[in-house]
Tab-separated table of C-alpha atoms and ligand atoms in Angstrom:
chain	number	residue	atom	x	y	z
A	1404	UNK	CA	0.000	0.000	0.000
A	1405	UNK	CA	1.498	3.316	-0.983
A	1406	UNK	CA	1.625	6.156	1.508
A	1407	UNK	CA	-1.057	8.840	1.708
A	1408	UNK	CA	0.608	12.190	2.256
A	1409	UNK	CA	-0.453	15.772	2.890
A	1410	UNK	CA	2.380	18.307	2.721
A	1411	UNK	CA	2.185	22.034	3.391
A	1412	UNK	CA	4.395	24.358	1.341
A	1413	UNK	CA	4.559	27.606	3.241
A	1414	UNK	CA	6.589	29.355	0.511
A	1415	UNK	CA	8.023	32.752	1.587
A	1416	UNK	CA	5.498	33.246	4.377
A	1417	UNK	CA	5.704	33.584	8.171
A	1418	UNK	CA	8.391	35.108	10.360
A	1419	UNK	CA	10.282	32.836	12.721
A	1420	UNK	CA	7.888	33.530	15.592
A	1421	UNK	CA	4.834	33.035	13.378
A	1422	UNK	CA	6.310	29.799	12.035
A	1423	UNK	CA	6.901	28.485	15.532
A	1424	UNK	CA	3.296	29.278	16.468
A	1425	UNK	CA	1.883	27.523	13.387
A	1426	UNK	CA	4.115	24.459	13.856
A	1427	UNK	CA	3.042	24.219	17.486
A	1428	UNK	CA	-0.612	24.469	16.494
A	1429	UNK	CA	-0.335	21.842	13.744
A	1430	UNK	CA	1.643	19.499	15.993
A	1431	UNK	CA	-1.073	19.732	18.661
A	1432	UNK	CA	-3.986	19.155	16.281
A	1433	UNK	CA	-2.278	16.218	14.586
A	1434	UNK	CA	-1.439	14.670	17.978
A	1435	UNK	CA	-4.960	15.092	19.355
A	1436	UNK	CA	-7.120	14.515	16.309
A	1437	UNK	CA	-5.323	12.765	13.489
A	1438	UNK	CA	-6.848	9.333	13.310
A	1439	UNK	CA	-6.248	8.643	9.653
A	1440	UNK	CA	-3.068	7.246	8.221
A	1441	UNK	CA	-1.889	10.246	6.246
A	1442	UNK	CA	1.712	11.295	6.662
A	1443	UNK	CA	1.816	15.010	7.435
A	1444	UNK	CA	4.746	17.156	6.284
A	1445	UNK	CA	5.322	20.865	6.858
A	1446	UNK	CA	7.747	22.865	4.736
A	1447	UNK	CA	8.436	26.256	6.340
A	1448	UNK	CA	11.165	28.677	5.246
A	1449	UNK	CA	14.833	27.731	5.674
A	1450	UNK	CA	15.042	30.184	8.559
A	1451	UNK	CA	12.456	28.304	10.598
A	1452	UNK	CA	13.819	24.777	10.016
A	1453	UNK	CA	16.131	24.369	13.035
A	1454	UNK	CA	13.539	25.464	15.573
A	1455	UNK	CA	10.744	23.617	13.722
A	1456	UNK	CA	12.832	20.473	14.023
A	1457	UNK	CA	13.058	20.915	17.804
A	1458	UNK	CA	9.346	21.693	18.078
A	1459	UNK	CA	8.498	18.541	16.100
A	1460	UNK	CA	10.689	16.274	18.198
A	1461	UNK	CA	8.494	13.324	19.213
A	1462	UNK	CA	5.727	14.296	16.775
A	1463	UNK	CA	4.625	12.258	13.743
A	1464	UNK	CA	4.690	15.470	11.678
A	1465	UNK	CA	7.664	15.454	9.317
A	1466	UNK	CA	9.790	18.428	8.336
A	1467	UNK	CA	10.524	19.439	4.758
A	1468	UNK	CA	12.530	22.185	3.065
A	1469	UNK	CA	11.385	24.007	-0.065
A	1470	UNK	CA	14.591	23.721	-2.079
A	1471	UNK	CA	18.231	22.669	-1.923
A	1472	UNK	CA	21.365	23.160	-4.010
A	1473	UNK	CA	22.853	20.293	-6.001
A	1474	UNK	CA	26.387	20.704	-4.680
A	1475	UNK	CA	27.519	19.555	-1.263
A	1476	UNK	CA	29.278	22.849	-0.378
A	1477	UNK	CA	31.243	25.644	-2.016
A	1478	UNK	CA	31.004	29.072	-3.575
A	1479	UNK	CA	27.227	29.281	-4.056
A	1480	UNK	CA	26.238	32.404	-2.184
A	1481	UNK	CA	22.821	32.230	-0.610
A	1482	UNK	CA	22.346	28.501	-1.134
A	1483	UNK	CA	21.973	25.492	1.174
A	1484	UNK	CA	22.961	21.907	0.532
A	1485	UNK	CA	21.029	18.713	1.163
A	1486	UNK	CA	23.480	17.659	3.876
A	1487	UNK	CA	22.936	20.976	5.687
A	1488	UNK	CA	19.206	20.354	5.638
A	1489	UNK	CA	19.728	16.843	6.900
A	1490	UNK	CA	21.915	18.130	9.732
A	1491	UNK	CA	19.044	20.166	11.222
A	1492	UNK	CA	16.531	17.314	11.141
A	1493	UNK	CA	14.906	17.807	7.743
A	1494	UNK	CA	13.588	14.584	6.178
A	1495	UNK	CA	11.883	15.887	3.012
A	1496	UNK	CA	12.640	18.474	0.346
A	1497	UNK	CA	10.492	19.999	-2.387
A	1498	UNK	CA	12.322	20.017	-5.714
A	1499	UNK	CA	11.113	21.476	-8.987
A	1500	UNK	CA	8.272	23.634	-7.726
A	1501	UNK	CA	6.914	25.664	-10.644
A	1502	UNK	CA	7.843	28.899	-8.867
A	1503	UNK	CA	11.478	27.734	-8.802
A	1504	UNK	CA	11.267	26.676	-12.435
A	1505	UNK	CA	9.663	29.970	-13.461
A	1506	UNK	CA	11.316	32.650	-11.294
A	1507	UNK	CA	14.700	31.008	-10.678
A	1508	UNK	CA	15.073	29.387	-14.083
A	1509	UNK	CA	15.558	25.878	-12.733
A	1510	UNK	CA	15.817	23.452	-15.613
A	1511	UNK	CA	15.045	19.739	-15.718
A	1512	UNK	CA	18.794	19.104	-15.827
A	1513	UNK	CA	19.409	21.139	-12.665
A	1514	UNK	CA	16.480	19.463	-10.946
A	1515	UNK	CA	17.853	16.035	-11.780
A	1516	UNK	CA	21.104	17.020	-10.044
A	1517	UNK	CA	19.237	18.410	-7.036
A	1518	UNK	CA	17.244	15.201	-6.794
A	1519	UNK	CA	20.447	13.147	-6.772
A	1520	UNK	CA	21.946	15.382	-4.075
A	1521	UNK	CA	18.840	14.971	-1.901
A	1522	UNK	CA	18.592	11.204	-2.409
A	1523	UNK	CA	22.300	10.860	-1.559
A	1524	UNK	CA	21.435	12.356	1.836
A	1525	UNK	CA	18.451	9.990	2.172
A	1526	UNK	CA	16.043	12.919	1.998
A	1527	UNK	CA	12.629	12.151	0.534
A	1528	UNK	CA	12.030	14.336	-2.509
A	1529	UNK	CA	8.665	15.901	-3.276
A	1530	UNK	CA	9.314	16.266	-7.003
A	1531	UNK	CA	6.943	18.742	-8.653
A	1532	UNK	CA	5.765	18.685	-12.244
A	1533	UNK	CA	3.009	20.530	-14.045
A	1534	UNK	CA	2.050	22.376	-17.187
A	1535	UNK	CA	1.200	26.039	-17.743
A	1536	UNK	CA	-2.229	27.137	-18.945
A	1537	UNK	CA	-0.841	27.754	-22.424
A	1538	UNK	CA	0.618	24.246	-22.532
A	1539	UNK	CA	-2.694	22.720	-21.450
A	1540	UNK	CA	-4.668	24.778	-23.945
A	1541	UNK	CA	-2.341	23.787	-26.773
A	1542	UNK	CA	-2.688	20.135	-25.786
A	1543	UNK	CA	1.020	19.670	-25.055
A	1544	UNK	CA	0.608	18.978	-21.329
A	1545	UNK	CA	1.338	15.253	-21.557
A	1546	UNK	CA	4.573	15.938	-23.455
A	1547	UNK	CA	5.610	18.533	-20.881
A	1548	UNK	CA	4.918	16.217	-17.952
A	1549	UNK	CA	6.730	13.395	-19.724
A	1550	UNK	CA	9.894	15.460	-20.190
A	1551	UNK	CA	9.764	16.798	-16.613
A	1552	UNK	CA	9.470	13.255	-15.248
A	1553	UNK	CA	11.967	11.586	-17.575
A	1554	UNK	CA	14.621	14.321	-17.457
A	1555	UNK	CA	14.193	14.893	-13.713
A	1556	UNK	CA	13.893	11.328	-12.420
A	1557	UNK	CA	14.919	8.695	-14.933
A	1558	UNK	CA	18.609	8.837	-14.006
A	1559	UNK	CA	17.713	7.415	-10.575
A	1560	UNK	CA	17.935	3.742	-9.658
A	1561	UNK	CA	14.890	1.676	-8.830
A	1562	UNK	CA	16.065	1.698	-5.207
A	1563	UNK	CA	16.262	5.515	-5.175
A	1564	UNK	CA	12.609	5.639	-6.176
A	1565	UNK	CA	11.612	4.687	-2.634
A	1566	UNK	CA	12.679	8.260	-1.758
A	1567	UNK	CA	10.595	9.911	-4.462
A	1568	UNK	CA	7.124	11.380	-4.126
A	1569	UNK	CA	5.760	13.084	-7.237
A	1570	UNK	CA	3.516	16.149	-6.980
A	1571	UNK	CA	1.423	17.052	-10.010
A	1572	UNK	CA	0.755	20.774	-9.800
A	1573	UNK	CA	-0.771	22.382	-12.876
A	1574	UNK	CA	0.745	25.868	-12.880
A	1575	UNK	CA	-2.609	27.404	-13.816
A	1576	UNK	CA	-4.109	26.039	-10.594
A	1577	UNK	CA	-1.437	27.222	-8.145
A	1578	UNK	CA	-2.595	30.098	-5.985
A	1579	UNK	CA	-5.252	31.022	-8.538
A	1580	UNK	CA	-8.312	29.481	-6.922
A	1581	UNK	CA	-8.703	27.338	-10.058
A	1582	UNK	CA	-8.472	23.641	-9.327
A	1583	UNK	CA	-8.051	20.874	-11.860
A	1584	UNK	CA	-11.196	18.771	-11.872
A	1585	UNK	CA	-10.729	15.399	-10.226
A	1586	UNK	CA	-10.968	13.812	-13.712
A	1587	UNK	CA	-8.289	16.127	-15.152
A	1588	UNK	CA	-6.004	15.444	-12.197
A	1589	UNK	CA	-6.599	11.689	-12.199
A	1590	UNK	CA	-5.861	11.505	-15.925
A	1591	UNK	CA	-2.419	13.069	-15.426
A	1592	UNK	CA	-1.685	11.058	-12.265
A	1593	UNK	CA	-2.462	7.826	-14.109
A	1594	UNK	CA	-0.221	8.993	-16.968
A	1595	UNK	CA	2.652	9.689	-14.539
A	1596	UNK	CA	2.242	6.247	-13.000
A	1597	UNK	CA	2.395	4.669	-16.460
A	1598	UNK	CA	5.620	6.566	-17.224
A	1599	UNK	CA	7.124	5.321	-13.954
A	1600	UNK	CA	5.969	1.763	-14.699
A	1601	UNK	CA	7.580	1.839	-18.160
A	1602	UNK	CA	10.905	2.950	-16.702
A	1603	UNK	CA	11.065	1.282	-13.276
A	1604	UNK	CA	8.499	-1.518	-13.522
A	1605	UNK	CA	4.939	-1.917	-12.351
A	1606	UNK	CA	5.730	-2.846	-8.747
A	1607	UNK	CA	7.818	0.280	-8.128
A	1608	UNK	CA	5.382	2.571	-9.898
A	1609	UNK	CA	2.614	1.284	-7.637
A	1610	UNK	CA	4.636	2.279	-4.576
A	1611	UNK	CA	5.274	5.902	-5.586
A	1612	UNK	CA	2.858	8.363	-3.976
A	1613	UNK	CA	1.604	10.980	-6.424
A	1614	UNK	CA	0.191	14.111	-4.793
A	1615	UNK	CA	-2.023	16.732	-6.370
A	1616	UNK	CA	-1.355	20.432	-5.778
A	1617	UNK	CA	-3.151	23.553	-6.953
A	1618	UNK	CA	-5.733	25.418	-4.880
A	1619	UNK	CA	-6.616	22.396	-2.728
A	1620	UNK	CA	-9.026	23.534	-0.026
A	1621	UNK	CA	-11.056	21.775	2.669
A	1622	UNK	CA	-14.099	21.764	0.379
A	1623	UNK	CA	-12.489	20.162	-2.693
A	1624	UNK	CA	-9.924	17.865	-1.067
A	1625	UNK	CA	-12.158	14.816	-0.512
A	1626	UNK	CA	-13.224	14.643	-4.161
A	1627	UNK	CA	-9.622	14.923	-5.394
A	1628	UNK	CA	-8.259	12.446	-2.849
A	1629	UNK	CA	-10.930	9.875	-3.726
A	1630	UNK	CA	-9.299	9.273	-7.119
A	1631	UNK	CA	-7.416	6.027	-7.597
A	1632	UNK	CA	-4.035	7.590	-8.411
A	1633	UNK	CA	-4.214	10.644	-6.169
A	1634	UNK	CA	-2.399	9.818	-2.948
A	1635	UNK	CA	-2.737	13.136	-1.163
A	1636	UNK	CA	-1.880	16.760	-1.691
A	1637	UNK	CA	0.787	19.434	-1.728
A	1638	UNK	CA	-0.931	22.424	-0.215
A	1639	UNK	CA	0.100	26.087	-0.513
A	1640	UNK	CA	-2.251	28.803	0.725
A	1641	UNK	CA	-4.495	26.540	2.791
A	1642	UNK	CA	-1.484	25.151	4.677
A	1643	UNK	CA	-0.967	28.504	6.377
A	1644	UNK	CA	-4.020	28.034	8.595
A	1645	UNK	CA	-3.798	25.050	10.936
A	1646	UNK	CA	-7.527	24.290	10.815
A	1647	UNK	CA	-7.791	24.421	7.027
A	1648	UNK	CA	-4.668	22.310	6.709
A	1649	UNK	CA	-6.051	19.756	9.125
A	1650	UNK	CA	-9.449	19.687	7.400
A	1651	UNK	CA	-7.573	18.768	4.219
A	1652	UNK	CA	-5.651	16.048	6.077
A	1653	UNK	CA	-8.985	14.674	7.321
A	1654	UNK	CA	-10.181	14.336	3.725
A	1655	UNK	CA	-7.733	11.459	3.219
A	1656	UNK	CA	-9.602	8.178	3.561
B	364	LIG	C1	1.833	25.072	-4.126
B	364	LIG	O1	2.434	26.117	-4.232
B	364	LIG	O2	2.479	24.013	-4.037
B	364	LIG	C2	0.378	25.107	-4.124
B	364	LIG	C3	-0.252	24.024	-4.438
B	364	LIG	O3	-0.232	26.308	-3.824
B	364	LIG	P1	-1.811	26.601	-3.618
B	364	LIG	O4	-2.359	25.456	-2.784
B	364	LIG	O5	-1.874	27.896	-2.895
B	364	LIG	O6	-2.418	26.640	-4.972
């Protein structure tokens, strides 16, 4: 049975003190009320990671970062390596978010290297893929997803794939209030699983969790999560309020 996962991507939001308050709130709600089997991950800013790690000590809530560099160390001003993340208690890292691809010009080639760096530190990678509105409207979305998956992940070994979670996030649905319909999302999730099966074999592809992201809210989560190939969500805006985030977690069955 593959894992059901709900991860919160806080992006560039929350000061240190605000982050600590939100982590504490989420930790408490998950401890007291989480009866389902979803794995819960929070991804605050780099700045908040060390104290978040301490606050989550003894909790089932896992800690993720939003990015890492592909080198181990060196002259890369402003960057952090996977081993540095690991050293403060991070277990997960988001790689390939569309905002990184778009605003920081991260290419599939760079993302493949970042993925290797993270896997080498035994970090679980939340690897994001997704098409723009223009790509969907022109009908090229399957080709785009295929190149993001093959160029970003196909250099990995079958064993490495146990550290990979894929997040399908149509760019047109991120932070826009537009959500892919459950049919649109399921169609792409099934396609991604087929790509993984062709490369790594059926058994491995069945073990990879594929999350949906893009304006997931408490009122649309259950419908999305009920789809056969949707194993949870990567949540942006709604992850910044503990109650909304938890209501989404509760939608996992
Ligand atoms: C995201 O940025 O990963 C995301 C899915 O954002 P939102 O939920 O706000 O659309």
